[in-house]
């Protein structure tokens, strides 16, 4: 177990400047800020939580009064970069924890490794965690031996693990980026899915078609998925269904509306009794959100939470701790490379109407 402190901004800035950026999209802060945005006059909103390993896709939770972050563990394996994300070739998970935002961050070491997952093939992508009746559950996407993404579950009696994986993936699960939300009535729901390398475009009516194509611009965008979890937390209690994500007129987004449509990285939180479904728009690099009246939606698009940061991917989680709300996210400040990311956290604020105030890093 290693105790780590946040490293000085000046050191990180120097590191970032010395490295090349292969993110292939507009640098953060180039677009004009809109009225009402929360603008941070720095290329970086905040500093990496840890710098001894690369971490991404932070799913944060408060367990026993402490913040636990369940990230991907990015590794340089030399796998060439492509649109399927083969370069995100992760082998294990490390859980991070801290008493409070800004406090000392602990890396609890390897919590689960791909070699210990009996059904596993390759690529341990963005995980999430949940707690029920004394057991912690780690949910993770991984390609099976046929190279099809499935969602697995592993258990532990400690939030930081180590976790023991079930022998098979969750029956009926597919694609990636699972997140598990506990509603106030004690029901747990899994939201999941992601297009491109996440393979969601290959799934229609819960059936796999290896030739499934990405949608064309005028076609309706692929929708994220939901299923309520069974009491055992290791299976779906119902068939997987699509979640309707709609614009202010109630229309589903088309694929060409790629600055708003769902791509990956689902997260659910509740604020003032409303359900906030947030996600990444992927190839347009926004974190966006939509609001609904129940866990299944429909969810009406509201706007952007976080404008593009340095790097191709954008993936987040939202938690409340000690009366403040926080956005955990990642960028590539430490490496300048798409697949070697670092997790961060910044405060999240709402306006009086419950709208999230968009955050924009601006040089
Ligand atoms: O970390 C691998 C993939 O990149 C995640 O599953 C996506 O959300 C994106 O962040």
mmCIF file of C-alpha atoms and ligand atoms in Angstrom:
data_model
loop_
_atom_site.group_PDB
_atom_site.id
_atom_site.type_symbol
_atom_site.label_atom_id
_atom_site.label_comp_id
_atom_site.label_asym_id
_atom_site.label_seq_id
_atom_site.Cartn_x
_atom_site.Cartn_y
_atom_site.Cartn_z
ATOM 1 C CA UNK A 1 0.000 0.000 0.000
ATOM 2 C CA UNK A 2 1.505 3.376 -0.944
ATOM 3 C CA UNK A 3 0.637 6.744 0.564
ATOM 4 C CA UNK A 4 0.691 9.499 -2.022
ATOM 5 C CA UNK A 5 0.256 13.192 -2.012
ATOM 6 C CA UNK A 6 -0.842 15.461 -4.817
ATOM 7 C CA UNK A 7 2.202 16.570 -6.790
ATOM 8 C CA UNK A 8 2.995 20.286 -7.347
ATOM 9 C CA UNK A 9 1.342 22.006 -10.286
ATOM 10 C CA UNK A 10 4.626 23.429 -11.582
ATOM 11 C CA UNK A 11 6.189 19.957 -11.905
ATOM 12 C CA UNK A 12 3.153 18.617 -13.711
ATOM 13 C CA UNK A 13 2.976 21.584 -16.040
ATOM 14 C CA UNK A 14 6.638 21.067 -17.000
ATOM 15 C CA UNK A 15 6.046 17.352 -17.605
ATOM 16 C CA UNK A 16 3.031 18.062 -19.747
ATOM 17 C CA UNK A 17 4.837 20.645 -21.844
ATOM 18 C CA UNK A 18 7.770 18.291 -22.418
ATOM 19 C CA UNK A 19 5.524 15.546 -23.821
ATOM 20 C CA UNK A 20 3.794 15.469 -27.185
ATOM 21 C CA UNK A 21 0.018 15.465 -27.534
ATOM 22 C CA UNK A 22 -1.441 12.716 -29.730
ATOM 23 C CA UNK A 23 -5.018 13.431 -28.736
ATOM 24 C CA UNK A 24 -5.984 14.532 -32.238
ATOM 25 C CA UNK A 25 -8.663 17.067 -31.344
ATOM 26 C CA UNK A 26 -9.054 20.705 -30.513
ATOM 27 C CA UNK A 27 -7.126 21.800 -27.439
ATOM 28 C CA UNK A 28 -9.263 22.630 -24.404
ATOM 29 C CA UNK A 29 -10.423 26.179 -24.081
ATOM 30 C CA UNK A 30 -10.285 27.105 -27.782
ATOM 31 C CA UNK A 31 -14.064 27.605 -28.086
ATOM 32 C CA UNK A 32 -15.759 30.751 -26.790
ATOM 33 C CA UNK A 33 -17.129 30.436 -23.255
ATOM 34 C CA UNK A 34 -20.897 30.833 -22.976
ATOM 35 C CA UNK A 35 -22.617 33.076 -20.420
ATOM 36 C CA UNK A 36 -23.038 31.086 -17.208
ATOM 37 C CA UNK A 37 -20.119 28.698 -17.791
ATOM 38 C CA UNK A 38 -17.722 28.207 -14.927
ATOM 39 C CA UNK A 39 -14.428 29.145 -16.608
ATOM 40 C CA UNK A 40 -11.092 28.171 -15.084
ATOM 41 C CA UNK A 41 -8.284 30.248 -16.560
ATOM 42 C CA UNK A 42 -5.831 27.405 -16.750
ATOM 43 C CA UNK A 43 -5.345 24.641 -19.273
ATOM 44 C CA UNK A 44 -5.958 22.246 -16.374
ATOM 45 C CA UNK A 45 -8.822 22.539 -13.916
ATOM 46 C CA UNK A 46 -7.055 20.491 -11.281
ATOM 47 C CA UNK A 47 -4.076 18.201 -10.758
ATOM 48 C CA UNK A 48 -3.824 14.389 -11.066
ATOM 49 C CA UNK A 49 -4.814 12.447 -7.958
ATOM 50 C CA UNK A 50 -1.787 10.178 -8.397
ATOM 51 C CA UNK A 51 1.236 10.226 -10.685
ATOM 52 C CA UNK A 52 3.017 6.890 -10.042
ATOM 53 C CA UNK A 53 0.561 5.015 -12.310
ATOM 54 C CA UNK A 54 -1.744 6.102 -15.146
ATOM 55 C CA UNK A 55 -5.422 6.017 -14.227
ATOM 56 C CA UNK A 56 -8.655 6.791 -16.092
ATOM 57 C CA UNK A 57 -12.464 6.464 -16.021
ATOM 58 C CA UNK A 58 -12.853 7.298 -12.312
ATOM 59 C CA UNK A 59 -15.999 5.915 -10.669
ATOM 60 C CA UNK A 60 -16.118 7.496 -7.223
ATOM 61 C CA UNK A 61 -18.212 6.407 -4.242
ATOM 62 C CA UNK A 62 -18.402 7.276 -0.571
ATOM 63 C CA UNK A 63 -18.151 4.094 1.512
ATOM 64 C CA UNK A 64 -17.867 4.313 5.320
ATOM 65 C CA UNK A 65 -17.353 8.090 5.076
ATOM 66 C CA UNK A 66 -14.286 7.714 2.813
ATOM 67 C CA UNK A 67 -14.008 8.398 -0.925
ATOM 68 C CA UNK A 68 -13.096 5.331 -2.995
ATOM 69 C CA UNK A 69 -12.220 5.778 -6.664
ATOM 70 C CA UNK A 70 -12.529 2.802 -9.013
ATOM 71 C CA UNK A 71 -10.491 3.747 -12.107
ATOM 72 C CA UNK A 72 -9.116 1.963 -15.134
ATOM 73 C CA UNK A 73 -5.367 1.364 -14.878
ATOM 74 C CA UNK A 74 -3.823 2.578 -18.121
ATOM 75 C CA UNK A 75 -0.669 0.793 -19.234
ATOM 76 C CA UNK A 76 1.770 1.299 -22.110
ATOM 77 C CA UNK A 77 1.667 -2.119 -23.793
ATOM 78 C CA UNK A 78 2.734 -0.924 -27.222
ATOM 79 C CA UNK A 79 -0.557 -2.007 -28.826
ATOM 80 C CA UNK A 80 -1.059 0.214 -31.916
ATOM 81 C CA UNK A 81 -3.811 2.856 -31.723
ATOM 82 C CA UNK A 82 -7.028 2.379 -33.738
ATOM 83 C CA UNK A 83 -10.726 3.383 -33.653
ATOM 84 C CA UNK A 84 -11.569 0.184 -31.732
ATOM 85 C CA UNK A 85 -9.433 1.366 -28.827
ATOM 86 C CA UNK A 86 -7.027 -1.582 -28.970
ATOM 87 C CA UNK A 87 -4.411 0.728 -27.436
ATOM 88 C CA UNK A 88 -6.475 0.767 -24.219
ATOM 89 C CA UNK A 89 -5.051 -2.630 -23.298
ATOM 90 C CA UNK A 90 -5.422 -2.658 -19.534
ATOM 91 C CA UNK A 91 -4.501 -5.664 -17.380
ATOM 92 C CA UNK A 92 -5.669 -4.885 -13.839
ATOM 93 C CA UNK A 93 -7.362 -2.443 -11.484
ATOM 94 C CA UNK A 94 -5.987 -0.401 -8.586
ATOM 95 C CA UNK A 95 -8.455 1.241 -6.198
ATOM 96 C CA UNK A 96 -7.638 4.696 -4.806
ATOM 97 C CA UNK A 97 -9.073 6.225 -1.650
ATOM 98 C CA UNK A 98 -8.946 9.448 0.343
ATOM 99 C CA UNK A 99 -10.661 10.910 3.394
ATOM 100 C CA UNK A 100 -11.731 14.004 1.535
ATOM 101 C CA UNK A 101 -11.097 15.828 -1.721
ATOM 102 C CA UNK A 102 -7.620 17.369 -1.444
ATOM 103 C CA UNK A 103 -6.511 14.805 1.156
ATOM 104 C CA UNK A 104 -3.783 12.182 0.913
ATOM 105 C CA UNK A 105 -4.564 9.590 -1.751
ATOM 106 C CA UNK A 106 -3.888 5.908 -1.039
ATOM 107 C CA UNK A 107 -3.280 3.390 -3.810
ATOM 108 C CA UNK A 108 -4.408 0.021 -2.466
ATOM 109 C CA UNK A 109 -2.451 -1.996 -5.046
ATOM 110 C CA UNK A 110 -3.816 -4.579 -7.477
ATOM 111 C CA UNK A 111 -7.486 -5.262 -6.704
ATOM 112 C CA UNK A 112 -8.259 -7.559 -9.646
ATOM 113 C CA UNK A 113 -6.150 -8.819 -12.506
ATOM 114 C CA UNK A 114 -7.222 -10.098 -15.932
ATOM 115 C CA UNK A 115 -5.305 -13.334 -15.323
ATOM 116 C CA UNK A 116 -7.663 -14.107 -12.413
ATOM 117 C CA UNK A 117 -10.858 -13.750 -14.475
ATOM 118 C CA UNK A 118 -11.691 -17.244 -15.805
ATOM 119 C CA UNK A 119 -13.716 -16.077 -18.817
ATOM 120 C CA UNK A 120 -11.473 -13.169 -19.693
ATOM 121 C CA UNK A 121 -9.767 -12.293 -22.944
ATOM 122 C CA UNK A 122 -8.395 -8.750 -23.059
ATOM 123 C CA UNK A 123 -8.962 -5.110 -22.126
ATOM 124 C CA UNK A 124 -10.193 -4.325 -18.642
ATOM 125 C CA UNK A 125 -12.040 -1.079 -19.294
ATOM 126 C CA UNK A 126 -13.981 1.362 -17.117
ATOM 127 C CA UNK A 127 -15.284 -0.268 -13.911
ATOM 128 C CA UNK A 128 -17.744 0.715 -11.198
ATOM 129 C CA UNK A 129 -18.559 -0.535 -7.708
ATOM 130 C CA UNK A 130 -21.540 -0.971 -5.387
ATOM 131 C CA UNK A 131 -22.123 -2.068 -1.801
ATOM 132 C CA UNK A 132 -24.924 -4.242 -0.439
ATOM 133 C CA UNK A 133 -25.317 -6.216 2.801
ATOM 134 C CA UNK A 134 -21.640 -6.307 3.773
ATOM 135 C CA UNK A 135 -20.292 -7.097 0.283
ATOM 136 C CA UNK A 136 -18.581 -4.807 -2.214
ATOM 137 C CA UNK A 137 -19.200 -5.529 -5.884
ATOM 138 C CA UNK A 138 -16.799 -4.528 -8.649
ATOM 139 C CA UNK A 139 -18.416 -4.408 -12.108
ATOM 140 C CA UNK A 140 -16.079 -4.406 -15.076
ATOM 141 C CA UNK A 141 -16.125 -4.663 -18.883
ATOM 142 C CA UNK A 142 -13.784 -7.155 -20.480
ATOM 143 C CA UNK A 143 -13.624 -8.849 -23.867
ATOM 144 C CA UNK A 144 -14.287 -12.560 -23.600
ATOM 145 C CA UNK A 145 -12.248 -15.213 -25.386
ATOM 146 C CA UNK A 146 -14.255 -14.525 -28.590
ATOM 147 C CA UNK A 147 -13.276 -10.823 -28.355
ATOM 148 C CA UNK A 148 -16.825 -9.719 -27.482
ATOM 149 C CA UNK A 149 -17.201 -7.231 -24.615
ATOM 150 C CA UNK A 150 -19.156 -8.587 -21.629
ATOM 151 C CA UNK A 151 -19.661 -7.244 -18.130
ATOM 152 C CA UNK A 152 -18.235 -9.150 -15.209
ATOM 153 C CA UNK A 153 -18.664 -8.899 -11.457
ATOM 154 C CA UNK A 154 -16.238 -9.581 -8.623
ATOM 155 C CA UNK A 155 -16.763 -9.415 -4.864
ATOM 156 C CA UNK A 156 -14.841 -8.469 -1.739
ATOM 157 C CA UNK A 157 -15.550 -7.755 1.923
ATOM 158 C CA UNK A 158 -13.484 -4.563 1.645
ATOM 159 C CA UNK A 159 -14.115 -1.580 -0.642
ATOM 160 C CA UNK A 160 -10.506 -1.616 -1.831
ATOM 161 C CA UNK A 161 -10.484 -5.357 -2.555
ATOM 162 C CA UNK A 162 -8.845 -7.643 -3.457
ATOM 163 C CA UNK A 163 -11.851 -8.821 -5.470
ATOM 164 C CA UNK A 164 -12.703 -12.347 -6.584
ATOM 165 C CA UNK A 165 -14.298 -12.618 -10.018
ATOM 166 C CA UNK A 166 -17.318 -14.786 -10.809
ATOM 167 C CA UNK A 167 -16.595 -17.652 -13.196
ATOM 168 C CA UNK A 168 -18.825 -16.243 -15.953
ATOM 169 C CA UNK A 169 -19.803 -12.743 -17.083
ATOM 170 C CA UNK A 170 -23.243 -11.438 -16.088
ATOM 171 C CA UNK A 171 -25.779 -13.377 -18.173
ATOM 172 C CA UNK A 172 -27.274 -11.157 -20.866
ATOM 173 C CA UNK A 173 -24.627 -8.449 -20.430
ATOM 174 C CA UNK A 174 -22.751 -6.883 -23.315
ATOM 175 C CA UNK A 175 -20.750 -3.840 -24.405
ATOM 176 C CA UNK A 176 -18.944 -1.828 -21.716
ATOM 177 C CA UNK A 177 -18.770 1.026 -19.189
ATOM 178 C CA UNK A 178 -21.126 -0.388 -16.545
ATOM 179 C CA UNK A 179 -22.265 1.900 -13.740
ATOM 180 C CA UNK A 180 -24.487 0.773 -10.882
ATOM 181 C CA UNK A 181 -26.894 3.190 -9.227
ATOM 182 C CA UNK A 182 -28.732 2.539 -5.966
ATOM 183 C CA UNK A 183 -32.113 4.223 -5.801
ATOM 184 C CA UNK A 184 -33.704 5.424 -2.575
ATOM 185 C CA UNK A 185 -36.028 2.381 -2.479
ATOM 186 C CA UNK A 186 -33.018 0.017 -2.355
ATOM 187 C CA UNK A 187 -33.201 -1.070 -6.019
ATOM 188 C CA UNK A 188 -29.933 -1.237 -7.968
ATOM 189 C CA UNK A 189 -29.771 -0.479 -11.680
ATOM 190 C CA UNK A 190 -26.942 -1.038 -14.104
ATOM 191 C CA UNK A 191 -26.490 1.446 -16.950
ATOM 192 C CA UNK A 192 -24.017 0.463 -19.630
ATOM 193 C CA UNK A 193 -22.885 0.629 -23.240
ATOM 194 C CA UNK A 194 -20.562 2.396 -25.581
ATOM 195 C CA UNK A 195 -20.214 2.620 -29.355
ATOM 196 C CA UNK A 196 -17.122 2.214 -31.580
ATOM 197 C CA UNK A 197 -14.674 -0.003 -29.615
ATOM 198 C CA UNK A 198 -17.384 -0.584 -27.008
ATOM 199 C CA UNK A 199 -19.312 -2.612 -29.658
ATOM 200 C CA UNK A 200 -22.803 -1.343 -28.743
ATOM 201 C CA UNK A 201 -23.579 -0.831 -32.459
ATOM 202 C CA UNK A 202 -23.414 -4.624 -32.802
ATOM 203 C CA UNK A 203 -26.340 -5.195 -30.420
ATOM 204 C CA UNK A 204 -29.980 -4.910 -31.502
ATOM 205 C CA UNK A 205 -32.844 -6.273 -29.384
ATOM 206 C CA UNK A 206 -30.163 -7.812 -27.136
ATOM 207 C CA UNK A 207 -28.889 -9.955 -30.021
ATOM 208 C CA UNK A 208 -25.308 -9.855 -31.256
ATOM 209 C CA UNK A 209 -24.471 -9.189 -34.884
ATOM 210 C CA UNK A 210 -20.714 -9.165 -35.465
ATOM 211 C CA UNK A 211 -21.340 -7.183 -38.670
ATOM 212 C CA UNK A 212 -23.370 -4.491 -36.836
ATOM 213 C CA UNK A 213 -22.357 -1.124 -38.271
ATOM 214 C CA UNK A 214 -22.024 2.327 -36.773
ATOM 215 C CA UNK A 215 -25.088 4.454 -37.550
ATOM 216 C CA UNK A 216 -24.999 6.929 -40.452
ATOM 217 C CA UNK A 217 -25.493 10.664 -39.794
ATOM 218 C CA UNK A 218 -29.253 10.760 -40.480
ATOM 219 C CA UNK A 219 -29.981 7.537 -38.607
ATOM 220 C CA UNK A 220 -31.050 7.580 -34.960
ATOM 221 C CA UNK A 221 -28.098 7.351 -32.581
ATOM 222 C CA UNK A 222 -27.476 4.114 -30.658
ATOM 223 C CA UNK A 223 -29.034 4.312 -27.183
ATOM 224 C CA UNK A 224 -27.503 3.419 -23.801
ATOM 225 C CA UNK A 225 -28.870 0.417 -21.900
ATOM 226 C CA UNK A 226 -30.293 -0.321 -18.466
ATOM 227 C CA UNK A 227 -31.246 -3.385 -16.437
ATOM 228 C CA UNK A 228 -32.298 -3.679 -12.795
ATOM 229 C CA UNK A 229 -30.029 -5.975 -10.821
ATOM 230 C CA UNK A 230 -31.310 -9.059 -9.010
ATOM 231 C CA UNK A 231 -31.098 -9.322 -5.230
ATOM 232 C CA UNK A 232 -27.813 -11.255 -5.579
ATOM 233 C CA UNK A 233 -26.243 -8.278 -7.442
ATOM 234 C CA UNK A 234 -24.709 -10.759 -9.912
ATOM 235 C CA UNK A 235 -27.477 -11.043 -12.487
ATOM 236 C CA UNK A 236 -30.094 -8.976 -14.294
ATOM 237 C CA UNK A 237 -33.614 -9.104 -12.862
ATOM 238 C CA UNK A 238 -35.166 -8.165 -16.211
ATOM 239 C CA UNK A 239 -34.345 -8.000 -19.922
ATOM 240 C CA UNK A 240 -31.942 -5.244 -20.884
ATOM 241 C CA UNK A 241 -33.733 -2.205 -22.337
ATOM 242 C CA UNK A 242 -32.744 0.947 -24.177
ATOM 243 C CA UNK A 243 -32.817 4.344 -22.511
ATOM 244 C CA UNK A 244 -34.399 7.146 -24.466
ATOM 245 C CA UNK A 245 -32.223 10.251 -24.564
ATOM 246 C CA UNK A 246 -34.201 13.104 -26.132
ATOM 247 C CA UNK A 247 -33.815 16.760 -27.058
ATOM 248 C CA UNK A 248 -35.968 19.584 -25.666
ATOM 249 C CA UNK A 249 -38.700 18.766 -28.228
ATOM 250 C CA UNK A 250 -38.742 15.128 -27.123
ATOM 251 C CA UNK A 251 -36.987 13.787 -30.244
ATOM 252 C CA UNK A 252 -34.311 11.116 -30.136
ATOM 253 C CA UNK A 253 -30.904 12.318 -31.295
ATOM 254 C CA UNK A 254 -29.553 11.448 -34.711
ATOM 255 C CA UNK A 255 -26.033 10.144 -35.108
ATOM 256 C CA UNK A 256 -24.926 13.410 -36.717
ATOM 257 C CA UNK A 257 -25.792 15.271 -33.492
ATOM 258 C CA UNK A 258 -22.577 13.883 -32.084
ATOM 259 C CA UNK A 259 -21.997 16.805 -29.724
ATOM 260 C CA UNK A 260 -25.059 15.631 -27.754
ATOM 261 C CA UNK A 261 -25.809 11.990 -28.500
ATOM 262 C CA UNK A 262 -24.627 9.136 -26.253
ATOM 263 C CA UNK A 263 -21.231 7.584 -26.956
ATOM 264 C CA UNK A 264 -20.032 5.932 -23.668
ATOM 265 C CA UNK A 265 -19.325 6.509 -19.943
ATOM 266 C CA UNK A 266 -22.814 6.464 -18.406
ATOM 267 C CA UNK A 267 -23.274 7.726 -14.842
ATOM 268 C CA UNK A 268 -26.446 8.222 -12.808
ATOM 269 C CA UNK A 269 -26.990 10.429 -9.789
ATOM 270 C CA UNK A 270 -29.999 11.945 -8.120
ATOM 271 C CA UNK A 271 -30.373 15.619 -7.243
ATOM 272 C CA UNK A 272 -33.484 17.116 -5.662
ATOM 273 C CA UNK A 273 -35.486 13.992 -6.523
ATOM 274 C CA UNK A 274 -34.596 14.064 -10.242
ATOM 275 C CA UNK A 275 -32.537 11.476 -12.086
ATOM 276 C CA UNK A 276 -29.446 12.913 -13.808
ATOM 277 C CA UNK A 277 -28.119 10.642 -16.546
ATOM 278 C CA UNK A 278 -24.660 11.817 -17.630
ATOM 279 C CA UNK A 279 -22.351 10.471 -20.325
ATOM 280 C CA UNK A 280 -19.552 11.188 -22.761
ATOM 281 C CA UNK A 281 -20.281 12.296 -26.310
ATOM 282 C CA UNK A 282 -17.069 10.528 -27.337
ATOM 283 C CA UNK A 283 -15.802 11.819 -30.664
ATOM 284 C CA UNK A 284 -16.928 15.367 -29.756
ATOM 285 C CA UNK A 285 -15.330 14.994 -26.276
ATOM 286 C CA UNK A 286 -18.053 16.558 -24.101
ATOM 287 C CA UNK A 287 -19.437 15.299 -20.832
ATOM 288 C CA UNK A 288 -23.171 15.981 -21.101
ATOM 289 C CA UNK A 289 -26.299 15.256 -19.060
ATOM 290 C CA UNK A 290 -30.019 14.718 -19.323
ATOM 291 C CA UNK A 291 -32.727 14.657 -16.641
ATOM 292 C CA UNK A 292 -35.591 12.217 -16.068
ATOM 293 C CA UNK A 293 -38.285 11.432 -13.515
ATOM 294 C CA UNK A 294 -37.428 7.774 -12.971
ATOM 295 C CA UNK A 295 -34.411 5.460 -13.442
ATOM 296 C CA UNK A 296 -35.546 4.279 -16.899
ATOM 297 C CA UNK A 297 -36.084 7.722 -18.401
ATOM 298 C CA UNK A 298 -36.801 9.147 -20.888
ATOM 299 C CA UNK A 299 -34.051 11.632 -20.125
ATOM 300 C CA UNK A 300 -34.230 15.113 -21.600
ATOM 301 C CA UNK A 301 -30.919 16.639 -22.687
ATOM 302 C CA UNK A 302 -29.865 19.615 -20.540
ATOM 303 C CA UNK A 303 -26.365 20.571 -21.629
ATOM 304 C CA UNK A 304 -22.677 20.124 -21.046
ATOM 305 C CA UNK A 305 -21.061 19.366 -17.705
ATOM 306 C CA UNK A 306 -17.421 19.508 -18.820
ATOM 307 C CA UNK A 307 -16.126 20.815 -22.123
ATOM 308 C CA UNK A 308 -13.292 18.892 -23.816
ATOM 309 C CA UNK A 309 -10.152 18.421 -21.802
ATOM 310 C CA UNK A 310 -6.741 17.335 -23.066
ATOM 311 C CA UNK A 311 -6.994 13.822 -24.519
ATOM 312 C CA UNK A 312 -9.470 11.972 -26.747
ATOM 313 C CA UNK A 313 -11.665 10.327 -24.119
ATOM 314 C CA UNK A 314 -13.758 11.965 -21.437
ATOM 315 C CA UNK A 315 -15.193 9.843 -18.615
ATOM 316 C CA UNK A 316 -16.468 10.852 -15.205
ATOM 317 C CA UNK A 317 -18.456 10.251 -12.048
ATOM 318 C CA UNK A 318 -20.378 12.578 -9.748
ATOM 319 C CA UNK A 319 -20.663 12.285 -5.965
ATOM 320 C CA UNK A 320 -21.713 14.349 -2.970
ATOM 321 C CA UNK A 321 -19.404 14.498 0.039
ATOM 322 C CA UNK A 322 -19.857 16.693 3.120
ATOM 323 C CA UNK A 323 -22.435 18.917 1.426
ATOM 324 C CA UNK A 324 -20.399 19.572 -1.745
ATOM 325 C CA UNK A 325 -20.676 17.943 -5.151
ATOM 326 C CA UNK A 326 -17.656 16.711 -7.073
ATOM 327 C CA UNK A 327 -16.908 15.721 -10.645
ATOM 328 C CA UNK A 328 -14.220 13.075 -11.038
ATOM 329 C CA UNK A 329 -12.801 13.005 -14.583
ATOM 330 C CA UNK A 330 -9.551 12.391 -16.417
ATOM 331 C CA UNK A 331 -7.232 14.032 -18.907
ATOM 332 C CA UNK A 332 -3.749 13.276 -20.236
ATOM 333 C CA UNK A 333 -1.734 15.940 -18.423
ATOM 334 C CA UNK A 334 1.015 13.552 -17.279
ATOM 335 C CA UNK A 335 1.697 11.809 -20.601
ATOM 336 C CA UNK A 336 0.150 13.791 -23.457
ATOM 337 C CA UNK A 337 -0.927 10.386 -24.838
ATOM 338 C CA UNK A 338 -4.515 9.312 -25.486
ATOM 339 C CA UNK A 339 -4.216 5.976 -23.717
ATOM 340 C CA UNK A 340 -2.147 7.064 -20.689
ATOM 341 C CA UNK A 341 -4.521 9.139 -18.639
ATOM 342 C CA UNK A 342 -4.707 10.531 -15.103
ATOM 343 C CA UNK A 343 -7.762 10.925 -12.890
ATOM 344 C CA UNK A 344 -8.682 14.255 -11.332
ATOM 345 C CA UNK A 345 -11.477 15.880 -9.368
ATOM 346 C CA UNK A 346 -13.082 19.307 -9.401
ATOM 347 C CA UNK A 347 -16.090 20.813 -7.643
ATOM 348 C CA UNK A 348 -19.457 20.710 -9.405
ATOM 349 C CA UNK A 349 -22.117 23.362 -8.865
ATOM 350 C CA UNK A 350 -25.813 23.651 -9.680
ATOM 351 C CA UNK A 351 -27.838 26.777 -10.305
ATOM 352 C CA UNK A 352 -31.073 27.534 -8.454
ATOM 353 C CA UNK A 353 -33.058 25.550 -11.048
ATOM 354 C CA UNK A 354 -30.952 22.418 -10.585
ATOM 355 C CA UNK A 355 -29.004 22.908 -13.827
ATOM 356 C CA UNK A 356 -25.362 21.901 -13.637
ATOM 357 C CA UNK A 357 -23.056 24.864 -14.244
ATOM 358 C CA UNK A 358 -20.861 23.830 -17.210
ATOM 359 C CA UNK A 359 -17.138 23.722 -16.498
ATOM 360 C CA UNK A 360 -14.598 24.908 -19.032
ATOM 361 C CA UNK A 361 -10.826 24.967 -18.753
ATOM 362 C CA UNK A 362 -9.514 27.927 -20.715
ATOM 363 C CA UNK A 363 -5.900 28.910 -21.236
HETATM 364 O O1 LIG B 1 -10.721 3.256 -20.703
HETATM 365 C C1 LIG B 1 -11.165 2.609 -21.854
HETATM 366 C C2 LIG B 1 -12.341 3.304 -22.405
HETATM 367 O O2 LIG B 1 -12.010 4.640 -22.746
HETATM 368 C C3 LIG B 1 -13.481 3.458 -21.431
HETATM 369 O O3 LIG B 1 -14.183 2.286 -21.195
HETATM 370 C C4 LIG B 1 -14.219 4.543 -22.105
HETATM 371 O O4 LIG B 1 -15.207 5.132 -21.332
HETATM 372 C C5 LIG B 1 -13.096 5.489 -22.458
HETATM 373 O O5 LIG B 1 -12.750 6.308 -21.389
#
